Coordinates of N, CA and C in Angstrom, one line a residue:
M22 N 0.8 -1.2 0.0 CA 0.0 0.0 0.0 C 0.9 1.3 0.0
F23 N 1.9 1.3 0.8 CA 2.8 2.4 0.9 C 3.4 2.7 -0.5
N24 N 3.9 1.6 -1.1 CA 4.6 1.8 -2.4 C 3.6 2.3 -3.5
R25 N 2.3 1.9 -3.4 CA 1.4 2.4 -4.4 C 1.1 3.9 -4.1
R26 N 1.0 4.2 -2.9 CA 0.7 5.6 -2.5 C 1.9 6.5 -3.0
V27 N 3.1 6.1 -2.7 CA 4.3 6.9 -3.1 C 4.3 6.9 -4.7
L28 N 4.0 5.8 -5.3 CA 4.0 5.8 -6.8 C 3.0 6.8 -7.3
F29 N 1.7 6.7 -6.7 CA 0.7 7.7 -7.2 C 1.1 9.1 -7.0
I30 N 1.6 9.4 -5.8 CA 2.0 10.8 -5.5 C 3.2 11.2 -6.5
S31 N 4.1 10.3 -6.8 CA 5.2 10.7 -7.7 C 4.6 10.9 -9.1
V32 N 3.7 10.1 -9.6 CA 3.2 10.3 -10.9 C 2.4 11.6 -10.9
F33 N 1.6 11.8 -9.8 CA 0.8 13.0 -9.8 C 1.7 14.2 -9.8
S34 N 2.7 14.2 -9.0 CA 3.7 15.4 -8.9 C 4.3 15.6 -10.3
C35 N 4.7 14.6 -11.0 CA 5.3 14.7 -12.3 C 4.3 15.3 -13.3
A36 N 3.1 14.9 -13.2 CA 2.1 15.4 -14.1 C 1.8 16.9 -13.8
V37 N 1.8 17.3 -12.5 CA 1.6 18.7 -12.2 C 2.8 19.5 -12.7
F38 N 4.0 19.0 -12.5 CA 5.2 19.8 -13.0 C 5.2 19.9 -14.5
M39 N 4.8 18.8 -15.2 CA 4.7 18.9 -16.7 C 3.7 19.9 -17.1
L40 N 2.5 19.9 -16.5 CA 1.5 20.8 -16.9 C 1.8 22.2 -16.5
S41 N 2.5 22.4 -15.4 CA 2.9 23.8 -15.0 C 3.9 24.4 -16.0
G42 N 4.6 23.5 -16.7 CA 5.6 24.0 -17.7 C 4.9 24.7 -18.9
C43 N 3.6 24.3 -19.1 CA 2.8 24.8 -20.2 C 2.2 26.2 -19.8
S44 N 2.3 26.5 -18.6 CA 1.6 27.7 -18.1 C 2.6 28.9 -18.2
S45 N 2.1 30.1 -18.3 CA 2.9 31.3 -18.3 C 3.4 31.6 -16.9
N46 N 2.7 31.2 -15.9 CA 3.0 31.4 -14.5 C 3.6 30.1 -13.9
R47 N 4.8 30.1 -13.5 CA 5.5 28.9 -13.0 C 4.7 28.2 -11.9
F48 N 4.1 29.0 -11.1 CA 3.4 28.5 -9.9 C 1.9 28.4 -10.0
A49 N 1.4 28.6 -11.2 CA -0.1 28.6 -11.4 C -0.8 27.4 -10.9
S50 N -0.2 26.2 -11.2 CA -0.9 25.0 -10.8 C -0.8 24.7 -9.3
R51 N 0.2 25.3 -8.6 CA 0.3 25.1 -7.2 C -0.4 26.0 -6.4
D52 N -0.9 27.1 -6.9 CA -1.6 28.1 -6.1 C -3.0 27.6 -5.7
A53 N -3.4 26.5 -6.1 CA -4.7 26.0 -5.6 C -4.5 25.4 -4.2
N54 N -3.4 25.6 -3.7 CA -2.9 25.4 -2.3 C -3.5 24.3 -1.4
A55 N -4.8 24.1 -1.2 CA -5.2 23.0 -0.3 C -4.8 21.7 -0.9
T56 N -5.0 21.5 -2.2 CA -4.5 20.3 -2.9 C -3.0 20.2 -2.8
Y57 N -2.4 21.3 -3.1 CA -0.9 21.4 -3.1 C -0.3 21.0 -1.7
V58 N -0.9 21.6 -0.7 CA -0.3 21.2 0.7 C -0.6 19.8 1.0
N59 N -1.9 19.3 0.7 CA -2.2 17.9 1.0 C -1.2 17.0 0.3
T60 N -0.8 17.4 -0.9 CA 0.1 16.5 -1.7 C 1.5 16.6 -1.0
Q61 N 1.9 17.8 -0.6 CA 3.2 17.9 0.1 C 3.2 17.1 1.4
L62 N 2.1 17.2 2.2 CA 2.0 16.5 3.5 C 2.0 15.0 3.3
K63 N 1.4 14.5 2.3 CA 1.2 13.1 2.1 C 2.5 12.4 1.5
I64 N 3.4 13.2 1.1 CA 4.6 12.6 0.5 C 5.4 11.9 1.6
I65 N 5.5 12.5 2.7 CA 6.3 11.8 3.8 C 5.3 11.0 4.6
P66 N 5.6 9.7 4.8 CA 4.8 8.8 5.5 C 4.6 9.3 6.9
R67 N 3.3 9.4 7.4 CA 3.0 10.1 8.7 C 2.1 9.2 9.5
S68 N 2.1 9.4 10.8 CA 1.2 8.7 11.7 C -0.3 9.2 11.5
Q69 N -1.2 8.5 12.0 CA -2.6 8.9 11.9 C -2.8 10.2 12.6
E70 N -2.2 10.4 13.7 CA -2.3 11.7 14.4 C -1.8 12.8 13.6
K71 N -0.7 12.7 12.9 CA -0.2 13.7 12.1 C -1.0 14.0 10.8
I72 N -1.6 12.9 10.3 CA -2.5 13.0 9.2 C -3.7 13.9 9.5
Q73 N -4.2 13.8 10.7 CA -5.3 14.6 11.2 C -4.9 16.1 11.3
A74 N -3.7 16.3 11.7 CA -3.2 17.7 11.8 C -2.9 18.3 10.5
Q75 N -2.7 17.5 9.4 CA -2.5 18.1 8.1 C -3.7 18.8 7.6
S76 N -4.9 18.5 8.0 CA -6.1 19.1 7.6 C -6.1 20.6 8.0
Q77 N -5.7 20.9 9.3 CA -5.6 22.2 9.7 C -4.5 23.0 9.0
C78 N -3.4 22.4 8.7 CA -2.3 23.0 7.9 C -2.8 23.4 6.5
S79 N -3.6 22.5 5.9 CA -4.1 22.8 4.6 C -5.1 24.0 4.6
R80 N -6.0 24.0 5.6 CA -6.9 25.2 5.7 C -6.2 26.5 6.0
S81 N -5.2 26.4 6.9 CA -4.4 27.6 7.2 C -3.6 28.1 6.0
F82 N -3.1 27.2 5.2 CA -2.4 27.6 4.0 C -3.3 28.2 2.9
S83 N -4.5 27.7 2.8 CA -5.5 28.3 1.9 C -5.8 29.7 2.3
L84 N -6.0 29.8 3.6 CA -6.4 31.1 4.2 C -5.2 32.1 4.0
L85 N -4.0 31.6 4.2 CA -2.8 32.5 4.1 C -2.7 33.1 2.7
Q86 N -3.1 32.3 1.7 CA -3.0 32.8 0.3 C -3.8 34.0 0.2
K87 N -4.9 34.1 0.9 CA -5.8 35.2 0.8 C -5.4 36.4 1.7
L88 N -4.7 36.1 2.7 CA -4.3 37.1 3.7 C -3.0 37.8 3.4
N89 N -2.0 37.0 3.0 CA -0.6 37.5 2.8 C 0.1 36.7 1.8
T90 N 0.1 37.2 0.5 CA 0.6 36.5 -0.6 C 2.1 36.3 -0.5
D91 N 2.8 37.3 0.2 CA 4.3 37.1 0.3 C 4.6 36.0 1.2
K92 N 3.9 35.9 2.4 CA 4.2 34.8 3.3 C 3.8 33.4 2.7
F93 N 2.6 33.5 1.9 CA 2.2 32.3 1.2 C 3.3 31.8 0.3
S94 N 3.9 32.6 -0.5 CA 4.9 32.2 -1.4 C 6.1 31.7 -0.7
M95 N 6.5 32.4 0.4 CA 7.6 31.9 1.2 C 7.4 30.5 1.7
Y96 N 6.3 30.2 2.3 CA 6.0 28.9 2.8 C 5.8 27.9 1.7
R97 N 5.3 28.3 0.6 CA 5.2 27.4 -0.5 C 6.5 26.9 -1.0
N98 N 7.5 27.9 -1.0 CA 8.9 27.5 -1.3 C 9.5 26.6 -0.3
Q99 N 9.2 26.8 1.0 CA 9.7 25.9 2.0 C 9.1 24.5 1.8
F100 N 7.8 24.4 1.5 CA 7.2 23.0 1.2 C 8.0 22.4 0.0
D101 N 8.3 23.2 -1.0 CA 9.0 22.7 -2.2 C 10.4 22.2 -1.8
E102 N 11.1 22.9 -0.9 CA 12.4 22.4 -0.5 C 12.3 21.1 0.3
I103 N 11.3 21.0 1.1 CA 11.1 19.7 1.8 C 10.8 18.6 0.8
N104 N 10.0 18.9 -0.1 CA 9.6 17.9 -1.1 C 10.9 17.5 -1.9
D105 N 11.7 18.4 -2.3 CA 12.9 18.1 -3.1 C 13.8 17.2 -2.2
A106 N 13.9 17.5 -1.0 CA 14.8 16.7 -0.1 C 14.2 15.3 0.1
Y107 N 12.9 15.2 0.2 CA 12.3 13.9 0.3 C 12.5 13.0 -1.0
Y108 N 12.4 13.7 -2.1 CA 12.7 12.9 -3.4 C 14.2 12.5 -3.4
F109 N 15.1 13.3 -2.9 CA 16.5 12.9 -2.8 C 16.6 11.7 -1.9
Y110 N 15.9 11.7 -0.8 CA 15.9 10.6 0.1 C 15.4 9.3 -0.5
K111 N 14.3 9.4 -1.2 CA 13.7 8.3 -1.8 C 14.6 7.7 -2.9
R112 N 15.3 8.5 -3.7 CA 16.2 8.1 -4.8 C 17.4 7.4 -4.2
N113 N 17.8 7.8 -3.0 CA 19.1 7.3 -2.5 C 19.0 6.5 -1.2
V114 N 17.8 6.1 -0.8 CA 17.5 5.4 0.4 C 18.3 4.1 0.4
D115 N 18.4 3.4 -0.7 CA 19.1 2.1 -0.8 C 20.6 2.3 -0.5
L116 N 21.2 3.5 -0.7 CA 22.6 3.7 -0.5 C 22.9 4.1 1.0
M117 N 21.9 4.5 1.7 CA 22.1 5.0 3.1 C 22.1 3.8 4.1
N118 N 22.8 4.1 5.2 CA 22.8 3.1 6.3 C 21.6 3.4 7.1
K119 N 21.3 2.6 8.1 CA 20.1 2.7 8.9 C 20.0 4.0 9.6
D120 N 21.1 4.5 10.2 CA 21.1 5.8 10.9 C 20.9 7.0 10.0
S121 N 21.4 6.9 8.8 CA 21.2 8.0 7.9 C 19.8 8.1 7.4
K122 N 19.2 6.9 7.2 CA 17.8 6.9 6.8 C 16.9 7.4 7.9
E123 N 17.1 7.0 9.1 CA 16.3 7.5 10.3 C 16.5 9.0 10.5
L124 N 17.7 9.5 10.4 CA 18.0 10.9 10.6 C 17.3 11.7 9.5
M125 N 17.4 11.3 8.3 CA 16.8 12.1 7.2 C 15.3 12.1 7.3
A126 N 14.7 11.0 7.6 CA 13.3 10.9 7.7 C 12.8 11.7 8.9
S127 N 13.5 11.7 10.0 CA 13.1 12.5 11.1 C 13.2 14.0 10.9
V128 N 14.3 14.4 10.2 CA 14.4 15.8 9.9 C 13.4 16.3 9.0
L129 N 13.1 15.5 8.0 CA 12.0 15.9 7.0 C 10.7 16.0 7.7
D130 N 10.4 15.0 8.5 CA 9.1 15.1 9.3 C 9.0 16.3 10.2
S131 N 10.1 16.6 10.9 CA 10.1 17.7 11.8 C 10.0 19.0 11.1
K132 N 10.7 19.1 9.9 CA 10.7 20.4 9.1 C 9.3 20.6 8.6
L133 N 8.6 19.5 8.1 CA 7.3 19.6 7.6 C 6.3 20.1 8.7
D134 N 6.5 19.6 9.9 CA 5.7 20.1 11.0 C 6.0 21.5 11.4
M135 N 7.2 21.9 11.3 CA 7.6 23.3 11.6 C 7.0 24.3 10.6
V136 N 7.0 23.9 9.3 CA 6.4 24.8 8.3 C 4.9 24.9 8.5
C137 N 4.3 23.8 8.9 CA 2.8 23.9 9.2 C 2.6 24.8 10.4
V138 N 3.4 24.7 11.4 CA 3.2 25.6 12.6 C 3.4 27.1 12.1
R139 N 4.4 27.3 11.3 CA 4.6 28.7 10.8 C 3.4 29.2 10.0
V140 N 2.8 28.3 9.2 CA 1.7 28.7 8.3 C 0.5 29.0 9.3
D141 N 0.3 28.1 10.3 CA -0.8 28.4 11.2 C -0.7 29.7 11.9
N142 N 0.5 30.0 12.3 CA 0.8 31.3 13.0 C 0.6 32.5 12.1
A143 N 1.1 32.4 10.9 CA 1.0 33.5 9.9 C -0.5 33.7 9.6
S144 N -1.3 32.7 9.5 CA -2.7 32.9 9.2 C -3.4 33.5 10.4
F145 N -3.1 33.1 11.6 CA -3.6 33.7 12.8 C -3.3 35.2 12.9
V146 N -2.1 35.5 12.6 CA -1.6 36.9 12.7 C -2.4 37.7 11.6
G147 N -2.6 37.1 10.4 CA -3.3 37.8 9.4 C -4.8 38.1 9.7
I148 N -5.4 37.1 10.4 CA -6.8 37.3 10.8 C -6.9 38.3 11.9
Y149 N -5.9 38.3 12.8 CA -5.9 39.2 13.9 C -5.7 40.7 13.3
G150 N -4.9 40.8 12.3 CA -4.7 42.1 11.7 C -6.0 42.6 11.1
K151 N -6.7 41.7 10.4 CA -8.0 42.1 9.8 C -9.0 42.5 10.9
M152 N -9.1 41.7 12.0 CA -10.0 42.0 13.0 C -9.6 43.3 13.8
K153 N -8.4 43.5 14.0 CA -7.9 44.7 14.7 C -8.5 46.0 14.0
K154 N -8.5 46.0 12.7 CA -9.1 47.2 12.0 C -10.5 47.4 12.4
V155 N -11.3 46.3 12.5 CA -12.7 46.3 12.8 C -12.8 46.8 14.3
M156 N -12.0 46.2 15.2 CA -12.1 46.5 16.6 C -11.8 48.0 16.8
D157 N -10.9 48.6 16.0 CA -10.5 50.0 16.2 C -11.6 51.0 15.7
L158 N -12.6 50.5 15.1 CA -13.7 51.4 14.6 C -14.4 52.1 15.7

């Protein structure tokens, strides 16, 4: 099951990248964000508890796109870097020893969680900024 899921995500990601090459905007296909974040979060095998947390991350990321496009782009790029590192890991996992595999998987998982926390915080700050204007009336 895991191998089929990874294969599906890999094929899906390749299709997205190929289709985005036909677009005038390099990031056009990724700006639909909830789907994009869900794809990023599903790339790294995660526990059921973390899978439930990804739903909040997806919603926060979608909201952030509407609140602060600069932060949205910054975090989208961080998701991309994690994704690139994971693909490096998957391509070279057979060459790594047990400790290297564990270390890289752990770091990728932690970084993904960290970016989600940053996204949640940025969306909260954005909402607070919008509400502050109303409260100051």
